[in-house]
Amino acid sequence: MRCEQFAELVWDLVRPSVLPEELAAQARLHAADCAACARLLAEAELLQFGLKTLAQQVRSRPLPEGVERRLRAEVRRRWRRRALRRWLPEAAFAVAASGVLVLMLGPAGDRGVRDRGRQVAAALPAPVEQGLAVPKNPAKTGVTKPSPSRPEAQAFVLLPLADGLRPADSPLIVRVRLHPDALARLGYPTPAKHSGELVQADLIVGPDGWPYAVRVVH
Amino acid sequence: MEAGAGEPQAELLRRLAGGDEEAFGIVYRAHAPRLYRYALHMTGQVAAAEEVLQETFMVLLEHADQYDPARGTLEQFLLGIARNRIRRWLQQDGRYVELPEERPGEPPTRPFPLVSPGESEVLESLTRDQLTRRLWQTIQTLPEHYREVLVLCELEGMEYAEAAAALGCPVGTVRSRLHRARELLAERMRSRTGLTSSVGPERED
């Protein structure tokens, strides 16, 4: 074997099981008789040892903290955004259709809305009171005559994120006072001109803390 | 190192695209360690490697639908994204100055770059072994195309064919670049340290 050949394969020589045994033996025999190639082999062995050590040390470094947490939050955020984009047109259409129906049917339509509200509310737990007098059974809310002590509620309007709401999710009804603008931001139809007074409303809140449906309580 | 050995990668990515956090966890745990180490070796800085890792997965979240299993494994897809991010980082960051490639037999014509704060942080975390420290520093001075094959094949233990697929080049190119990378590494280590005489394990001579 010539020195040029040895120099070509010295790096494979120091890696286990890369060269055929016969060729490796020839190369080692050459290095035993050639001082320059022996030195080259020693250097290659040393570098191979160093690279292996370096690889082990870097391999033992833990992953940076926080990256996975931030990325998981991003996964959730993107999913919510996609769900919102998917439901916005349908929700807008549903709200518009509901408005048209109410206008067309008049008092009968109003009764229909109340009936739907009773159906939704019957499947849900009692609202959490926020300093207000709330009937224990909201299912009866729509059928009793409105009075100052017994507020009457409209039907719940599904918000764009209602996609994930299932009975097993144990939603909670929270009664709150909101500015009409806040209602509008939730996707609830409010008149463009309003008095600015706080509106009493029930929110169906999912187990993740997001509002899924809203109804105004008069 | 393929994600979810029991589940096809395309299915995992489909779940990921649908907002499945568990699918993300499987993909992240399977691929993040190697991607992080690769970025660490290529940038030489902890903060930059963390940035590259995060950005790589952000791109995956955004473009998971662009992954085509027929064109390669998910690991290759992710390494490709990481390479682009690293390249951009190297181009934008003024701290790194690539040395010109020397001809065989000629000594380096420029001094080696100083150790940056991020680099020294990495070095501090390594053992005090002189050889390892100097190797780490010297690897950072190699031209990018040599450094990446050295990192993938020598430090990450990839086969030539695997590295070629990850880098999108023929196996022969990987082989020749690796050979040249080792030569350059040896030359630079020799000129810096007097390689065989001053450092390293005891050997029988």
Coordinates of C-alpha atoms in Angstrom, one line a residue:
Chain A
M1 CA 0.0 0.0 0.0
R2 CA 1.2 3.5 -0.8
C3 CA 1.1 6.5 1.5
E4 CA -1.5 8.3 -0.8
Q5 CA -3.8 5.3 -0.6
F6 CA -3.4 5.2 3.2
A7 CA -4.2 8.9 3.5
E8 CA -7.4 8.3 1.6
L9 CA -8.7 5.6 3.8
V10 CA -7.2 6.5 7.2
W11 CA -10.5 8.0 8.4
D12 CA -12.5 4.9 7.5
L13 CA -9.8 2.9 9.2
V14 CA -10.5 4.5 12.6
R15 CA -14.2 3.9 12.3
P16 CA -15.3 0.4 13.3
S17 CA -16.5 -1.9 10.6
V18 CA -16.3 0.5 7.7
L19 CA -13.3 -1.0 5.8
P20 CA -13.2 -4.7 4.8
E21 CA -11.0 -6.6 7.2
E22 CA -8.4 -7.4 4.6
L23 CA -8.0 -3.8 3.5
A24 CA -7.8 -2.6 7.1
A25 CA -5.1 -5.2 7.9
Q26 CA -3.1 -4.0 4.9
A27 CA -3.4 -0.4 6.0
R28 CA -2.3 -1.1 9.6
L29 CA 0.6 -3.1 8.2
H30 CA 1.7 -0.1 6.1
A31 CA 1.4 2.2 9.1
A32 CA 3.6 -0.1 11.1
D33 CA 6.4 0.5 8.6
C34 CA 5.8 4.2 7.8
A35 CA 6.4 6.8 10.4
A36 CA 4.4 9.5 8.5
C37 CA 1.4 7.3 8.1
A38 CA 1.6 6.1 11.7
R39 CA 1.4 9.7 12.8
L40 CA -1.6 10.2 10.5
L41 CA -3.3 7.2 12.0
A42 CA -2.6 8.4 15.5
E43 CA -4.1 11.8 14.7
A44 CA -7.2 10.2 13.1
E45 CA -7.7 7.9 16.2
L46 CA -7.3 10.9 18.5
L47 CA -9.8 13.0 16.6
Q48 CA -12.3 10.1 16.4
F49 CA -12.0 9.7 20.1
G50 CA -12.6 13.5 20.6
L51 CA -15.6 13.6 18.3
K52 CA -17.1 10.6 20.1
T53 CA -16.6 12.3 23.5
L54 CA -18.0 15.6 22.2
A55 CA -21.1 13.8 20.7
Q56 CA -21.7 12.1 24.1
Q57 CA -21.4 15.4 26.0
V58 CA -23.7 17.4 23.7
R59 CA -26.2 14.4 23.7
S60 CA -26.5 14.6 27.5
R61 CA -27.6 18.3 27.3
P62 CA -31.3 18.6 28.2
L63 CA -33.7 20.3 25.7
P64 CA -34.2 23.9 26.4
E65 CA -37.0 24.6 28.9
G66 CA -40.1 26.4 27.7
V67 CA -39.9 25.6 24.0
E68 CA -42.3 22.7 24.1
R69 CA -44.7 24.6 26.4
R70 CA -44.7 27.6 24.0
L71 CA -45.2 25.4 21.0
R72 CA -48.1 23.6 22.7
A73 CA -49.7 26.9 23.4
E74 CA -49.3 27.8 19.8
V75 CA -51.0 24.6 18.7
R76 CA -54.0 25.5 20.9
R77 CA -54.1 29.0 19.7
R78 CA -54.0 28.0 16.1
W79 CA -56.8 25.5 16.6
R80 CA -59.0 28.1 18.3
R81 CA -58.3 30.5 15.4
R82 CA -59.2 27.9 12.8
A83 CA -62.4 26.9 14.7
L84 CA -63.4 30.6 14.8
R85 CA -62.7 31.1 11.1
R86 CA -64.7 28.0 10.4
W87 CA -67.7 29.0 12.5
L88 CA -67.9 32.7 11.9
P89 CA -69.8 32.6 8.6
E90 CA -72.2 29.9 9.8
A91 CA -72.8 31.8 13.1
A92 CA -73.4 35.0 11.2
F93 CA -75.8 33.3 8.9
A94 CA -77.7 31.6 11.8
V95 CA -78.0 35.0 13.6
A96 CA -79.3 36.6 10.5
A97 CA -81.8 33.8 9.8
S98 CA -83.0 33.9 13.4
G99 CA -83.7 37.6 13.1
V100 CA -85.6 37.2 9.8
L101 CA -87.7 34.4 11.4
V102 CA -88.5 36.5 14.5
L103 CA -89.6 39.4 12.3
M104 CA -91.7 37.1 10.0
L105 CA -93.4 35.2 12.8
G106 CA -94.0 38.0 15.2
P107 CA -95.3 36.9 18.6
A108 CA -95.4 33.3 17.5
G109 CA -91.8 33.5 16.5
D110 CA -91.0 35.0 19.9
R111 CA -92.6 32.1 21.5
G112 CA -90.6 29.7 19.3
V113 CA -87.4 31.4 20.4
R114 CA -88.4 31.1 24.0
D115 CA -89.3 27.4 23.5
R116 CA -85.8 26.8 22.0
G117 CA -84.3 28.7 25.0
R118 CA -86.2 26.4 27.4
Q119 CA -84.9 23.3 25.5
V120 CA -81.3 24.4 25.7
A121 CA -81.6 25.6 29.3
A122 CA -83.3 22.4 30.4
A123 CA -80.2 20.4 29.6
L124 CA -77.9 22.7 31.5
P125 CA -77.2 23.3 35.2
A126 CA -78.6 26.2 37.1
P127 CA -76.8 29.5 36.5
V128 CA -74.3 30.8 38.9
E129 CA -75.7 33.9 40.6
Q130 CA -73.6 37.0 40.4
G131 CA -75.5 39.1 43.0
L132 CA -78.8 38.7 41.1
A133 CA -82.0 36.9 41.9
V134 CA -82.0 34.0 39.5
P135 CA -84.7 31.3 39.3
K136 CA -83.5 27.9 40.5
N137 CA -84.9 26.2 37.3
P138 CA -84.1 28.3 34.2
A139 CA -86.2 26.0 32.2
K140 CA -89.3 27.7 33.6
T141 CA -87.9 31.1 33.0
G142 CA -89.5 31.6 29.6
V143 CA -93.0 30.5 30.5
T144 CA -93.6 32.7 33.5
K145 CA -94.8 36.2 33.2
P146 CA -92.0 38.7 33.4
S147 CA -91.8 40.6 36.6
P148 CA -89.1 42.6 38.4
S149 CA -88.2 39.7 40.6
R150 CA -88.4 37.0 37.9
P151 CA -86.3 38.1 34.9
E152 CA -87.3 36.6 31.5
A153 CA -84.6 35.2 29.3
Q154 CA -84.3 34.9 25.5
A155 CA -83.0 31.8 23.8
F156 CA -79.4 31.1 23.9
V157 CA -77.4 32.1 20.8
L158 CA -74.5 29.9 20.0
L159 CA -71.2 31.6 19.7
P160 CA -68.6 30.6 17.1
L161 CA -66.7 28.4 19.5
A162 CA -69.7 26.2 20.3
D163 CA -68.3 23.5 18.1
G164 CA -66.7 21.7 20.9
L165 CA -69.6 21.9 23.4
R166 CA -71.0 18.5 24.3
P167 CA -73.3 17.5 27.2
A168 CA -70.4 15.6 28.8
D169 CA -68.4 18.8 29.0
S170 CA -70.5 20.0 32.0
P171 CA -70.9 23.6 30.9
L172 CA -71.8 26.2 33.5
I173 CA -74.2 29.1 33.1
V174 CA -72.9 32.3 34.6
R175 CA -75.2 35.4 34.9
V176 CA -73.3 38.6 34.3
R177 CA -73.8 42.3 33.5
L178 CA -72.2 43.3 30.2
H179 CA -71.8 46.4 28.2
P180 CA -73.7 46.0 24.8
D181 CA -70.3 46.4 23.0
A182 CA -69.0 43.4 24.9
L183 CA -72.0 41.4 23.8
A184 CA -71.4 42.4 20.2
R185 CA -67.7 41.3 20.5
L186 CA -68.9 37.9 21.6
G187 CA -70.9 37.7 18.4
Y188 CA -74.3 38.4 19.9
P189 CA -76.5 40.7 17.7
T190 CA -77.0 44.1 19.3
P191 CA -78.4 47.2 17.8
A192 CA -75.9 49.6 16.4
K193 CA -77.3 52.4 18.6
H194 CA -77.8 51.5 22.2
S195 CA -78.2 53.3 25.4
G196 CA -74.9 52.1 26.8
E197 CA -76.5 50.7 29.9
L198 CA -75.3 47.3 31.2
V199 CA -77.2 44.3 29.9
Q200 CA -77.9 41.3 32.1
A201 CA -77.0 38.1 30.3
D202 CA -76.4 34.4 30.9
L203 CA -73.2 32.9 29.4
I204 CA -72.7 29.2 28.9
V205 CA -69.1 28.6 29.8
G206 CA -67.3 25.5 28.8
P207 CA -64.9 23.5 30.9
D208 CA -62.0 25.4 29.3
G209 CA -63.4 28.8 30.4
W210 CA -64.5 29.9 27.0
P211 CA -68.1 31.2 26.5
Y212 CA -70.1 29.1 24.1
A213 CA -73.5 30.6 24.1
V214 CA -75.2 33.8 25.4
R215 CA -78.7 35.0 26.0
V216 CA -79.9 38.3 27.2
V217 CA -82.1 38.4 30.3
H218 CA -84.7 41.1 30.4
Chain B
M1 CA -35.7 8.2 15.1
E2 CA -39.0 8.3 13.4
A3 CA -42.0 9.7 15.1
G4 CA -44.6 7.4 16.5
A5 CA -43.2 4.1 15.1
G6 CA -46.7 2.6 15.4
E7 CA -48.4 5.4 13.5
P8 CA -47.7 6.7 10.0
Q9 CA -46.1 10.1 10.0
A10 CA -48.7 11.5 7.6
E11 CA -51.4 10.5 10.0
L12 CA -49.6 12.1 12.9
L13 CA -49.3 15.3 10.9
R14 CA -52.9 15.2 9.9
R15 CA -53.8 15.0 13.6
L16 CA -51.4 17.8 14.3
A17 CA -53.0 20.0 11.7
G18 CA -56.3 19.3 13.4
G19 CA -55.0 20.8 16.6
D20 CA -54.2 17.5 18.3
E21 CA -51.8 18.4 21.0
E22 CA -50.9 14.8 21.8
A23 CA -49.8 14.3 18.2
F24 CA -47.6 17.4 18.5
G25 CA -46.1 15.9 21.7
I26 CA -45.2 12.7 19.9
V27 CA -43.6 14.5 17.0
Y28 CA -41.7 16.9 19.3
R29 CA -40.3 14.3 21.6
A30 CA -39.2 12.1 18.7
H31 CA -37.4 14.9 16.7
A32 CA -36.5 17.8 18.9
P33 CA -33.4 16.3 20.6
R34 CA -31.6 15.7 17.3
L35 CA -32.7 18.9 15.8
Y36 CA -31.5 20.8 18.9
R37 CA -28.1 19.2 18.9
Y38 CA -27.8 19.8 15.1
A39 CA -28.6 23.5 15.6
L40 CA -26.3 23.7 18.6
H41 CA -23.4 22.3 16.6
M42 CA -24.1 24.4 13.6
T43 CA -24.6 27.7 15.4
G44 CA -22.4 27.1 18.3
Q45 CA -24.8 29.0 20.6
V46 CA -27.4 27.9 23.0
A47 CA -29.8 30.7 22.4
A48 CA -29.6 30.4 18.6
A49 CA -30.1 26.7 18.8
E50 CA -33.2 27.2 20.9
E51 CA -34.5 29.8 18.4
V52 CA -33.9 27.4 15.5
L53 CA -35.6 24.6 17.3
Q54 CA -38.7 26.7 18.0
E55 CA -38.9 28.2 14.6
T56 CA -38.5 24.8 12.9
F57 CA -41.6 23.5 14.7
M58 CA -43.5 26.7 14.1
V59 CA -42.9 26.2 10.4
L60 CA -44.1 22.6 10.8
L61 CA -47.3 23.8 12.5
E62 CA -47.9 26.3 9.7
H63 CA -47.0 23.9 6.8
A64 CA -47.7 20.4 8.1
D65 CA -49.8 19.8 5.0
Q66 CA -46.7 20.4 2.8
Y67 CA -45.0 17.2 4.1
D68 CA -45.0 14.5 1.5
P69 CA -44.0 11.1 2.8
A70 CA -43.0 10.1 -0.8
R71 CA -40.2 12.7 -0.8
G72 CA -38.6 11.6 2.5
T73 CA -39.1 11.0 6.2
L74 CA -40.4 13.5 8.6
E75 CA -37.0 13.8 10.1
Q76 CA -35.5 14.8 6.8
F77 CA -38.3 17.3 6.3
L78 CA -37.6 18.9 9.7
L79 CA -33.8 18.9 9.1
G80 CA -34.4 20.7 5.9
I81 CA -36.4 23.4 7.7
A82 CA -33.8 23.6 10.4
R83 CA -31.0 24.0 7.8
N84 CA -32.8 26.9 6.2
R85 CA -33.3 28.6 9.5
I86 CA -29.6 28.0 10.5
R87 CA -28.4 29.3 7.1
R88 CA -30.5 32.5 7.6
W89 CA -29.2 32.9 11.1
L90 CA -25.6 32.5 9.9
Q91 CA -26.1 35.0 7.2
Q92 CA -27.8 37.6 9.4
D93 CA -25.6 37.2 12.4
G94 CA -22.4 39.2 12.3
R95 CA -20.7 37.2 15.0
Y96 CA -19.8 34.4 12.7
V97 CA -17.2 34.9 10.0
E98 CA -16.7 31.9 7.7
L99 CA -13.1 31.2 7.0
P100 CA -12.1 30.6 3.4
E101 CA -11.3 27.0 2.5
E102 CA -7.6 26.3 2.7
R103 CA -5.8 24.2 0.1
P104 CA -4.4 21.0 1.4
G105 CA -1.0 21.5 3.0
E106 CA -1.4 25.2 3.5
P107 CA -1.9 26.6 7.0
P108 CA -4.9 28.7 7.9
T109 CA -4.4 32.3 6.8
R110 CA -6.6 34.0 9.4
P111 CA -6.8 33.8 13.2
F112 CA -9.7 31.8 14.6
P113 CA -12.7 33.8 15.8
L114 CA -13.0 34.6 19.4
V115 CA -15.3 32.6 21.6
S116 CA -18.6 34.3 21.8
P117 CA -20.6 34.4 25.1
G118 CA -23.1 31.8 23.9
E119 CA -20.3 29.5 22.8
S120 CA -18.5 29.8 26.1
E121 CA -21.7 28.9 27.8
V122 CA -21.7 25.6 25.9
L123 CA -18.1 25.1 26.6
E124 CA -18.6 25.6 30.3
S125 CA -21.2 22.9 30.3
L126 CA -18.8 20.5 28.7
T127 CA -16.1 18.8 30.7
R128 CA -12.7 20.5 31.0
D129 CA -11.2 18.1 28.6
Q130 CA -8.9 20.1 26.5
L131 CA -9.4 18.0 23.4
T132 CA -13.2 18.3 23.4
R133 CA -13.1 22.0 24.0
R134 CA -10.7 22.6 21.1
L135 CA -12.6 20.3 18.9
W136 CA -15.8 22.1 19.6
Q137 CA -14.2 25.5 18.8
T138 CA -12.5 24.2 15.7
I139 CA -15.7 22.6 14.3
Q140 CA -17.3 26.1 14.5
T141 CA -14.6 27.4 12.2
L142 CA -15.3 24.9 9.4
P143 CA -17.2 26.1 6.3
E144 CA -20.9 25.3 6.7
H145 CA -21.1 22.6 4.0
Y146 CA -18.3 20.7 5.7
R147 CA -19.5 21.3 9.2
E148 CA -23.0 19.9 8.5
V149 CA -21.8 16.6 7.1
L150 CA -19.3 16.3 10.0
V151 CA -22.1 17.0 12.5
L152 CA -24.6 14.6 10.9
C153 CA -22.2 11.7 10.2
E154 CA -19.6 12.0 13.0
L155 CA -21.5 13.5 15.8
E156 CA -25.1 12.3 15.1
G157 CA -23.9 8.9 13.8
M158 CA -25.9 9.1 10.6
E159 CA -25.1 6.7 7.7
Y160 CA -23.9 8.4 4.5
A161 CA -27.2 7.7 2.7
E162 CA -29.2 9.1 5.6
A163 CA -27.1 12.3 5.6
A164 CA -27.4 12.5 1.8
A165 CA -31.2 12.3 2.0
A166 CA -31.3 14.9 4.7
L167 CA -29.0 17.3 2.8
G168 CA -30.6 16.6 -0.6
C169 CA -27.3 15.6 -2.3
P170 CA -25.7 12.4 -3.6
V171 CA -24.0 10.0 -1.3
G172 CA -20.7 10.6 -3.1
T173 CA -20.9 14.3 -2.3
V174 CA -21.4 13.5 1.4
R175 CA -18.5 11.1 1.3
S176 CA -16.1 13.6 -0.3
R177 CA -17.2 16.5 1.9
L178 CA -16.8 14.4 5.0
H179 CA -13.3 13.4 3.9
R180 CA -12.4 17.0 3.3
A181 CA -14.0 18.1 6.6
R182 CA -12.0 15.6 8.6
E183 CA -8.8 16.8 6.8
L184 CA -9.6 20.4 7.5
L185 CA -10.4 19.6 11.1
A186 CA -7.1 17.7 11.6
E187 CA -5.1 20.5 9.9
R188 CA -6.7 23.2 12.1
M189 CA -6.4 21.2 15.3
R190 CA -2.8 20.5 14.4
S191 CA -2.0 24.1 13.8
R192 CA -3.8 25.1 17.0
T193 CA -2.8 22.5 19.5
G194 CA 0.0 20.4 18.2
L195 CA -2.5 17.7 18.0
T196 CA -0.6 14.5 18.7
S197 CA 1.8 15.8 21.3
S198 CA -0.1 17.8 23.8
V199 CA -3.7 16.5 24.1
G200 CA -5.7 13.4 24.1
P201 CA -5.8 10.0 25.7
E202 CA -2.8 8.0 26.4
R203 CA -1.9 5.6 23.6
E204 CA 0.6 3.0 23.1
D205 CA 3.2 4.2 20.6

